mmCIF file of C-alpha atoms and ligand atoms in Angstrom:
data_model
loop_
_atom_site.group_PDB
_atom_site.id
_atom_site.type_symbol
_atom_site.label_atom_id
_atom_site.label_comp_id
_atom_site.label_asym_id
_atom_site.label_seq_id
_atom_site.Cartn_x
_atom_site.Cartn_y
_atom_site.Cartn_z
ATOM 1 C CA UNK A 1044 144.839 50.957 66.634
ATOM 2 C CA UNK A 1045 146.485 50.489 69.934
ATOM 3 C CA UNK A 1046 144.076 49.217 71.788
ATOM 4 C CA UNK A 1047 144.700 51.694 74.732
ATOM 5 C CA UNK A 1048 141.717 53.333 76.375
ATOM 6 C CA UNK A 1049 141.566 57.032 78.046
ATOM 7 C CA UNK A 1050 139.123 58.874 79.344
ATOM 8 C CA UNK A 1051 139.144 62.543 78.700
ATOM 9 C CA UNK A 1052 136.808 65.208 81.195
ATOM 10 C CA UNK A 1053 135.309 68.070 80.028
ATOM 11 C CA UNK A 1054 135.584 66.600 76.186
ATOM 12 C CA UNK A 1055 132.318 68.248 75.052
ATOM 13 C CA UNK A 1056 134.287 71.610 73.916
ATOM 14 C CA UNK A 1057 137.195 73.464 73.891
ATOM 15 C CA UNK A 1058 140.571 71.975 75.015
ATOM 16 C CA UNK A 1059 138.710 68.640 75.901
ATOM 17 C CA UNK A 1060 137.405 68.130 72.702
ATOM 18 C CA UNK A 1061 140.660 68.703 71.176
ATOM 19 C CA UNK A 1062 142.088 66.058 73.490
ATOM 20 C CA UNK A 1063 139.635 63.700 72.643
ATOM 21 C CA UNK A 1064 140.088 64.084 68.980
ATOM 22 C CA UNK A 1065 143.821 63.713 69.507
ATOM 23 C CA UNK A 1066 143.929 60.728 71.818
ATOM 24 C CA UNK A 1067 141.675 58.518 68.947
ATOM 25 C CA UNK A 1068 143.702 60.043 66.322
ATOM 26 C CA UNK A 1069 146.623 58.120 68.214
ATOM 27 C CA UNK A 1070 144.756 54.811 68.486
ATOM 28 C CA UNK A 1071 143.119 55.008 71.832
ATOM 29 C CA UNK A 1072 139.506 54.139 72.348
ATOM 30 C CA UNK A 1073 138.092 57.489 74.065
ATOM 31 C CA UNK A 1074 135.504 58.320 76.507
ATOM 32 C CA UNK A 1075 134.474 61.716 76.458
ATOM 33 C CA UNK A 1076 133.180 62.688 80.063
ATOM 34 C CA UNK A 1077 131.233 65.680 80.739
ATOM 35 C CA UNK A 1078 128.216 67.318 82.061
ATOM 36 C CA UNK A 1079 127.465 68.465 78.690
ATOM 37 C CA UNK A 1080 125.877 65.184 77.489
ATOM 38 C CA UNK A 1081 124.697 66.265 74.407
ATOM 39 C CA UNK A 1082 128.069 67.910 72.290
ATOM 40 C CA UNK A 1083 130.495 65.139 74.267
ATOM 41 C CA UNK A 1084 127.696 62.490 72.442
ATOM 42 C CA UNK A 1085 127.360 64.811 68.995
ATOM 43 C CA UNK A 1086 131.836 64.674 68.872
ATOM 44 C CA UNK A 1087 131.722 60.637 70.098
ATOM 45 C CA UNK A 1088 129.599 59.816 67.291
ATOM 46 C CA UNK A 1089 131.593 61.990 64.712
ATOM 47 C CA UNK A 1090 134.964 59.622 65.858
ATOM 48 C CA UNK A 1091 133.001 56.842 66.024
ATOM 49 C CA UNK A 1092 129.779 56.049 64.418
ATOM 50 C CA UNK A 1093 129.418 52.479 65.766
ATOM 51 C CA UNK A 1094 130.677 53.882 69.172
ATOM 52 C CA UNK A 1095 133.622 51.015 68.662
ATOM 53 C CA UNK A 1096 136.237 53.623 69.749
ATOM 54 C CA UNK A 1097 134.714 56.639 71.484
ATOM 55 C CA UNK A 1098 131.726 57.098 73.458
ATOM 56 C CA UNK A 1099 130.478 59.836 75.504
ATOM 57 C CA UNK A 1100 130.319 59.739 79.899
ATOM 58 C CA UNK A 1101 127.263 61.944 81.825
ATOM 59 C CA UNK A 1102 130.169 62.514 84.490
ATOM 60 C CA UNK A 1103 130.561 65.835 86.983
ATOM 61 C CA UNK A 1104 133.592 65.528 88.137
ATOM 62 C CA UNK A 1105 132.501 67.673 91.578
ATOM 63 C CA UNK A 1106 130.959 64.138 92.419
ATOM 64 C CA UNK A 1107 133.384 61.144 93.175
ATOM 65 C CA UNK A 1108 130.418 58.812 92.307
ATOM 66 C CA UNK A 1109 130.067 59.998 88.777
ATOM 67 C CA UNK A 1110 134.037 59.116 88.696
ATOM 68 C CA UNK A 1111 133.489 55.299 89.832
ATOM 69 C CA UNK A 1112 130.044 55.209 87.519
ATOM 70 C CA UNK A 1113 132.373 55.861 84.921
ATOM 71 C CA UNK A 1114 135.416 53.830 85.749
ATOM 72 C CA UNK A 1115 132.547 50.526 86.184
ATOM 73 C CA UNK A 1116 131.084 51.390 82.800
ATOM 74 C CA UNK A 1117 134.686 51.435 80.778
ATOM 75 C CA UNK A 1118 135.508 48.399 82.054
ATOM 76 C CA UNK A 1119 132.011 46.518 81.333
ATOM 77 C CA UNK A 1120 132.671 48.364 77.862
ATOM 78 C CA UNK A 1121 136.080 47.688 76.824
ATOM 79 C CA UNK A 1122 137.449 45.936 79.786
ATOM 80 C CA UNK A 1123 140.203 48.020 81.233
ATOM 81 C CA UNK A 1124 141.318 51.888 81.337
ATOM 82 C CA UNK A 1125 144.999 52.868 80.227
ATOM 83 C CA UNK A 1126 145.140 56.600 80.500
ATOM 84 C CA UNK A 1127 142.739 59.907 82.392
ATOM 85 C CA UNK A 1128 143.036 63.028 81.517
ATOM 86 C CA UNK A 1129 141.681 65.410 84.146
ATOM 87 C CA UNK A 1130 140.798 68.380 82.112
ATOM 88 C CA UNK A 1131 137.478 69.344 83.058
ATOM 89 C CA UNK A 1132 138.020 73.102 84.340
ATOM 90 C CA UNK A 1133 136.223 76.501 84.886
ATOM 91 C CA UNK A 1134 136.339 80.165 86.522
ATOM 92 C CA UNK A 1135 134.395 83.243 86.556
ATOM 93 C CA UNK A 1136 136.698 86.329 86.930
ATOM 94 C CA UNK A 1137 135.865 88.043 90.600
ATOM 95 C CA UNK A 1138 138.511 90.308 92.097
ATOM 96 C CA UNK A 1139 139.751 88.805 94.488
ATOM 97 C CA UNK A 1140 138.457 90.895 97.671
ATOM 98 C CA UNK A 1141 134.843 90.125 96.546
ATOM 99 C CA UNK A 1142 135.238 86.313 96.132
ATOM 100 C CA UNK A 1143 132.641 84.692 97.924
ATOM 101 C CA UNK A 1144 132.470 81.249 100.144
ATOM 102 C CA UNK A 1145 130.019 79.677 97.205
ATOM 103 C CA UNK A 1146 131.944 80.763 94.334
ATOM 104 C CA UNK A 1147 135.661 79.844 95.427
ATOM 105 C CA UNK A 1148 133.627 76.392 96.068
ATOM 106 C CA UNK A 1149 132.441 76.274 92.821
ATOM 107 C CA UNK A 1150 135.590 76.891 91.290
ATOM 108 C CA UNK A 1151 137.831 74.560 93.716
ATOM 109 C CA UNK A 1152 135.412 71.888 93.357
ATOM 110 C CA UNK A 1153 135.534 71.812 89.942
ATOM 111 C CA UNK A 1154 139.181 72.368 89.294
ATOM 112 C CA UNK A 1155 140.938 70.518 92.038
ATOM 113 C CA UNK A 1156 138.195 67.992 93.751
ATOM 114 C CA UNK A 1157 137.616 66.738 90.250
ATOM 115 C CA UNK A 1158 141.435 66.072 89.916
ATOM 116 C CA UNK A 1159 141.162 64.462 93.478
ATOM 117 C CA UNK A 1160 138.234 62.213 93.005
ATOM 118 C CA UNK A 1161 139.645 61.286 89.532
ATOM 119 C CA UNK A 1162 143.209 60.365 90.211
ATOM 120 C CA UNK A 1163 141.619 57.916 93.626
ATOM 121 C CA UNK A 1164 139.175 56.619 91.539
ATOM 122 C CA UNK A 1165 140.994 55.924 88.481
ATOM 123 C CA UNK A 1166 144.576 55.475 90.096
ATOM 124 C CA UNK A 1167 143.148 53.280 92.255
ATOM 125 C CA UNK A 1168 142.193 50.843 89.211
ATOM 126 C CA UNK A 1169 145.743 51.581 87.622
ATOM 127 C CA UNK A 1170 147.655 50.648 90.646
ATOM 128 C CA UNK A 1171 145.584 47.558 90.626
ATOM 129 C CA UNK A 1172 146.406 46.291 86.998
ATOM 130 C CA UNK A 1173 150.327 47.614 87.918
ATOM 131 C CA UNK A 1174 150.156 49.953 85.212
ATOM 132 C CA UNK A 1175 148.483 53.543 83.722
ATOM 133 C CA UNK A 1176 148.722 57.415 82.874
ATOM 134 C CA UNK A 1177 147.082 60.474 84.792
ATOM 135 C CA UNK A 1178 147.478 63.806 82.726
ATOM 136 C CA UNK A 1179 146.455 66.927 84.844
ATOM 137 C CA UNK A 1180 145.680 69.826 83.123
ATOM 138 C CA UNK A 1181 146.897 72.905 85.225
ATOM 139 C CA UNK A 1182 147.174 76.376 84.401
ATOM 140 C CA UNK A 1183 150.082 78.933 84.013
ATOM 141 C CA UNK A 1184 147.923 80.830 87.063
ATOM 142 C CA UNK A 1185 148.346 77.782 88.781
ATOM 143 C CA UNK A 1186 152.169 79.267 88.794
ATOM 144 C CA UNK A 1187 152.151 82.754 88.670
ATOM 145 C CA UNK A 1188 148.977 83.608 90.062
ATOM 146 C CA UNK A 1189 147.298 84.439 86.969
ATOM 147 C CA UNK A 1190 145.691 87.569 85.267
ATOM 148 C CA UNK A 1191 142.550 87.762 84.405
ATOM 149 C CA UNK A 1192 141.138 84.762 85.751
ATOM 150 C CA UNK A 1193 140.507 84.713 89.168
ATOM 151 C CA UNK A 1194 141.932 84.034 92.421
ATOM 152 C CA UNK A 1195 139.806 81.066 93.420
ATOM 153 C CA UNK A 1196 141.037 79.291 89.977
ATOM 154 C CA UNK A 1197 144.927 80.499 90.428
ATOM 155 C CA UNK A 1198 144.529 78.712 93.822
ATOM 156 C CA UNK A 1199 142.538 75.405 92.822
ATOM 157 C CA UNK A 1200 145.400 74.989 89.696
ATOM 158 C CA UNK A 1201 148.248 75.181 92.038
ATOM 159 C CA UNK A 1202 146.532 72.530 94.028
ATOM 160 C CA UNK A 1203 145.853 70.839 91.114
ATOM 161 C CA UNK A 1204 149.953 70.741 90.903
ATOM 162 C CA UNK A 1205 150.408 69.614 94.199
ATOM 163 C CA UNK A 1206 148.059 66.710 94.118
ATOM 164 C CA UNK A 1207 149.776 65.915 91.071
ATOM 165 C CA UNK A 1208 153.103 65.345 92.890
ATOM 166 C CA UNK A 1209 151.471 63.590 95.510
ATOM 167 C CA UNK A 1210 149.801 60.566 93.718
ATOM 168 C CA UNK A 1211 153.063 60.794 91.364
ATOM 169 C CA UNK A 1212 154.495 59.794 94.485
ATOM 170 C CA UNK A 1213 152.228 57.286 95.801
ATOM 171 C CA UNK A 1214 151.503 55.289 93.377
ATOM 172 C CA UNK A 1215 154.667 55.514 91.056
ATOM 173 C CA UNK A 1216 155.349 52.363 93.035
ATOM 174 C CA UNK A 1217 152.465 50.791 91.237
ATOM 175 C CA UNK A 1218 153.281 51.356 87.628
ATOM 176 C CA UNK A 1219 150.910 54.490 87.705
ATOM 177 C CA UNK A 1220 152.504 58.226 86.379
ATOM 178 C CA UNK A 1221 150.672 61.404 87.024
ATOM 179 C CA UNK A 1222 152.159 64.318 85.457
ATOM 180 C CA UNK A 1223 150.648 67.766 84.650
ATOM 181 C CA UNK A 1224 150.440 69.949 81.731
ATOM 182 C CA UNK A 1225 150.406 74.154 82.553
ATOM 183 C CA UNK A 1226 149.409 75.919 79.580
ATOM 184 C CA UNK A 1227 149.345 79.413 79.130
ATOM 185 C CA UNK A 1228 146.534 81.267 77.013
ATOM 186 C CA UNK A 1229 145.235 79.566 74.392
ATOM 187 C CA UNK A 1230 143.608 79.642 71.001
ATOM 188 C CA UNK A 1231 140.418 78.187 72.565
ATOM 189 C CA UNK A 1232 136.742 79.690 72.623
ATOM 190 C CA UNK A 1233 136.715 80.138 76.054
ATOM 191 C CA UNK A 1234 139.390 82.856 75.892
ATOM 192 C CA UNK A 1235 137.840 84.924 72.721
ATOM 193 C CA UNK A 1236 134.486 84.571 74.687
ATOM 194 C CA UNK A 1237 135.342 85.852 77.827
ATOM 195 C CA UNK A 1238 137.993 88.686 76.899
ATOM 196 C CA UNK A 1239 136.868 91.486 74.658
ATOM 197 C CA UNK A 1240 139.103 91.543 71.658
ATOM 198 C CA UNK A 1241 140.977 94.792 71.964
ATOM 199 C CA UNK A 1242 141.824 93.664 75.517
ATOM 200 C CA UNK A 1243 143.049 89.696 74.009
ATOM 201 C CA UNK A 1244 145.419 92.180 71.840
ATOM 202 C CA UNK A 1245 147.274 93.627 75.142
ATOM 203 C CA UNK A 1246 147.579 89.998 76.746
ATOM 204 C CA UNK A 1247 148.880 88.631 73.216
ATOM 205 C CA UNK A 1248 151.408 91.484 73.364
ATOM 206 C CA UNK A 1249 152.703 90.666 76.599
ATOM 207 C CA UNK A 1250 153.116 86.962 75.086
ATOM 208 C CA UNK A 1251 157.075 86.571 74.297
ATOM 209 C CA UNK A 1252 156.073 84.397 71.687
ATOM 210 C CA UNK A 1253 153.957 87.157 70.257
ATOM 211 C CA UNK A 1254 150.572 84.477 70.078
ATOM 212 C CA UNK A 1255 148.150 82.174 71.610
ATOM 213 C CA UNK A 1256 148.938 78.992 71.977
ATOM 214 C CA UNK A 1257 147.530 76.073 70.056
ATOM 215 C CA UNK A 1258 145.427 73.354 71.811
ATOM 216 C CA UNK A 1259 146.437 70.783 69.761
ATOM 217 C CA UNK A 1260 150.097 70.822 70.627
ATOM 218 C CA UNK A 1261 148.876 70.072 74.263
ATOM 219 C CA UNK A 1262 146.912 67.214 73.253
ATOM 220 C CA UNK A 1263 149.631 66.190 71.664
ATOM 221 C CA UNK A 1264 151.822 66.592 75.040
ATOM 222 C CA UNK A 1265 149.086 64.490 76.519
ATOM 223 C CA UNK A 1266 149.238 61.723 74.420
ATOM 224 C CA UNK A 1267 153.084 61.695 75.098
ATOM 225 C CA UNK A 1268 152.936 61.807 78.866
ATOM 226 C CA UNK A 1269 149.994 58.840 78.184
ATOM 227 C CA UNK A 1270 152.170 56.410 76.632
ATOM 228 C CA UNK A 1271 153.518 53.854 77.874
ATOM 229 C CA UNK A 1272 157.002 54.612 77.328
ATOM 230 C CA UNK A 1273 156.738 57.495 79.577
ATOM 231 C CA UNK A 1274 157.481 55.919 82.938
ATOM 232 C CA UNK A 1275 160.210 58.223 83.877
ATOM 233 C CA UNK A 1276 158.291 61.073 83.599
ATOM 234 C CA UNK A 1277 156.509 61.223 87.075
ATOM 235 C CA UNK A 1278 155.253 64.069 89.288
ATOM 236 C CA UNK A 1279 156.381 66.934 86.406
ATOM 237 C CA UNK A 1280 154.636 69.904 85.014
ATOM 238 C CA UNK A 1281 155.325 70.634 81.440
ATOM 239 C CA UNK A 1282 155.071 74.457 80.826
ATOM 240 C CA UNK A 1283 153.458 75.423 77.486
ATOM 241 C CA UNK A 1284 153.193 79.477 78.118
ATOM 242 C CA UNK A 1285 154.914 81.197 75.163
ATOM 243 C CA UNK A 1286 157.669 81.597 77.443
ATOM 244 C CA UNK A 1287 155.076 84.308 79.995
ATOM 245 C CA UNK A 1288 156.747 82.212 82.476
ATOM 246 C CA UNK A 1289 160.110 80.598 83.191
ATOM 247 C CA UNK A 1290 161.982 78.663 85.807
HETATM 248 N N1 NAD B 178 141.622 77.975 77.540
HETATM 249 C C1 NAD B 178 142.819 78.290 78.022
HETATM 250 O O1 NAD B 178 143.492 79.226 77.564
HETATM 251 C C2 NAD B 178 143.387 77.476 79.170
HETATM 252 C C3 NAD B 178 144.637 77.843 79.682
HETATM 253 C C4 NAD B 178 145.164 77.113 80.739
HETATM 254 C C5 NAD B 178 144.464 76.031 81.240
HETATM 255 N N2 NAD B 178 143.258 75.700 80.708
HETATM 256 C C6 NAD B 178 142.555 74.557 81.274
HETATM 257 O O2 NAD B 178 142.177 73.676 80.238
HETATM 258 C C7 NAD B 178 140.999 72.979 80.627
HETATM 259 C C8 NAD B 178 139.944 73.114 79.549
HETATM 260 O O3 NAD B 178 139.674 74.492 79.347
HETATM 261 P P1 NAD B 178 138.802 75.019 78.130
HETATM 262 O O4 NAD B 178 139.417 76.285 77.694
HETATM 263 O O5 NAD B 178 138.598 73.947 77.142
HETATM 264 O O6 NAD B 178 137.423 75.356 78.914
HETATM 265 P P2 NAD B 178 135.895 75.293 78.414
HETATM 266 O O7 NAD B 178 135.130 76.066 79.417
HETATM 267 O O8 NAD B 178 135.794 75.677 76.971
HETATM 268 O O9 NAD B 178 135.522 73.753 78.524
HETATM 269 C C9 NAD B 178 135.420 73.131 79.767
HETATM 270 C C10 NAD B 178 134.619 71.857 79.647
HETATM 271 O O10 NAD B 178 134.505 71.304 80.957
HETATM 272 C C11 NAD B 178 133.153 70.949 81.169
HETATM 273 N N3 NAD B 178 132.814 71.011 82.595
HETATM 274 C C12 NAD B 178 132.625 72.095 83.372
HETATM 275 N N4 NAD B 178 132.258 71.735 84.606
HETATM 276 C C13 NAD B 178 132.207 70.384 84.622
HETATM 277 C C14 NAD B 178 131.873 69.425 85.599
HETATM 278 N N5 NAD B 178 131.493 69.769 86.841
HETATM 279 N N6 NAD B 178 131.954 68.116 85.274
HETATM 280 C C15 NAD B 178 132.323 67.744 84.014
HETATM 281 N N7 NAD B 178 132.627 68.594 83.041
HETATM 282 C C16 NAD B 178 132.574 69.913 83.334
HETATM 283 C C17 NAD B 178 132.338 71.944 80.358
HETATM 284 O O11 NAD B 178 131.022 71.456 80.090
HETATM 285 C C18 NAD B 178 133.201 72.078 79.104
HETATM 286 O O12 NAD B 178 132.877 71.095 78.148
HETATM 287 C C19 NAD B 178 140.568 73.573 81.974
HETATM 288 O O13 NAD B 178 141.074 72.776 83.031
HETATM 289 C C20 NAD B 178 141.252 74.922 81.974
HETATM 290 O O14 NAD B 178 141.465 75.401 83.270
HETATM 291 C C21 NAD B 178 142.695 76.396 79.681
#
């Protein structure tokens, strides 16, 4: 074990939960945060039956309070916090001229506050100890505007990029990193739930790699940008599309 300690939103299902699984594969102790109590405590319990080295967080990321409820739990728990992964995300697909003031609010708040009120809350207790990891999980729409998700989420993921460069540079200073992760479609529920499968067929067609990609190679991307050894990666956005887009 290495003793490190992350905590993972959105862990209950889909690219979270893959995270999660990942990150205590690789030694860390793991709180899985979400607003979906009940899986994030059902997959806690499966990695850890004593809840040693994973437990599950009641945390919405919309609310910056949930983030420091959190934070002040880990540390009466296992004393310190080495690594967040903002992953918690969502959209509805609107076109774009009918996107209303509630639901781009919905979708910004959870896809770019969340990465706001996590990296302050959380970097703020990194740059205090001198050292720790912030992995932002973007979006390839974040990029290139996106398909078939939504204009709201296109926008809140390119913020999410831009805050990422912005506490890369603030608190780089302080031992902190804060890199992101853009990943193209993947081989996730989400994506088989909410596109029909003849129409998954065109997208994976106009995928140069000719498939989805796989969540777990992301994790695994994660828990590289987590370590410790990765201080010279700072303020970057590692592109895992299938090569949909280049630069
Ligand atoms: N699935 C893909 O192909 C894909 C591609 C690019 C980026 N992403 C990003 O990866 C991340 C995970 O996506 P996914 O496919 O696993 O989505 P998902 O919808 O399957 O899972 C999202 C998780 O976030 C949780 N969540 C939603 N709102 C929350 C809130 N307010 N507070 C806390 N938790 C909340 C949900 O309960 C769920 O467990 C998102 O940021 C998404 O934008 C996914």
């Amino acid at each position: 074990m290495s003793n490190r300690i992350a905590l993972v939103t959105g862990a209950a299902r889909g690219l979270g939960a893959v995270l999660a699984r990942r990150f205590h594969e690789a030694g860390y102790k793991v709180a899985l945060a979400d607003i979906a109590i009940e899986p994030a405590q059902a997959l806690a319990h499966e990695l850890s039956g004593d809840g040693s080295s994973a437990c599950a967080i009641h945390l919405d990321v919309t609310r910056k309070a949930d983030f420091e409820a959190a934070r002040d739990a880990l540390l009466e728990r296992w004393g310190t916090v080495d690594a967040l992964v903002n992953n918690a995300g969502a959209s509805k697909v609107v076109p774009v001229m009918d996107i209303t003031a509630e639901q781009f609010d919905q979708v910004v708040n959870v896809n770019l506050r969340s990465v706001l009120f996590g990296s302050q809350v959380f970097g703020g207790h990194f740059a205090q100890r001198g050292t720790g990891r912030i992995v932002n999980i973007a979006s390839l729409a974040g990029q290139n505007g996106g398909s078939a998700t939504g204009a709201h989420y296109a926008a809140a993921k390119g913020g999410v990029l831009a805050l990422t460069k912005v506490f890369a540079r603030d608190l780089a200073a302080s031992g902190v990193t804060v890199n992101a992760i853009s990943p193209g479609p993947l081989d996730l529920p989400i994506v088989h739930e909410s596109v029909r499968a003849d129409e998954l067929a065109k997208v994976i067609e106009t995928i140069p790699v000719g498939k989805l990609g796989a969540a777990s190679y992301v994790a695994d991307v994660a828990v590289v940008l987590a370590s410790g050894d990765a201080y010279f990666a700072n303020g970057a956005c590692w592109d895992v599309n299938g090569g949909l887009y280049m630069r």
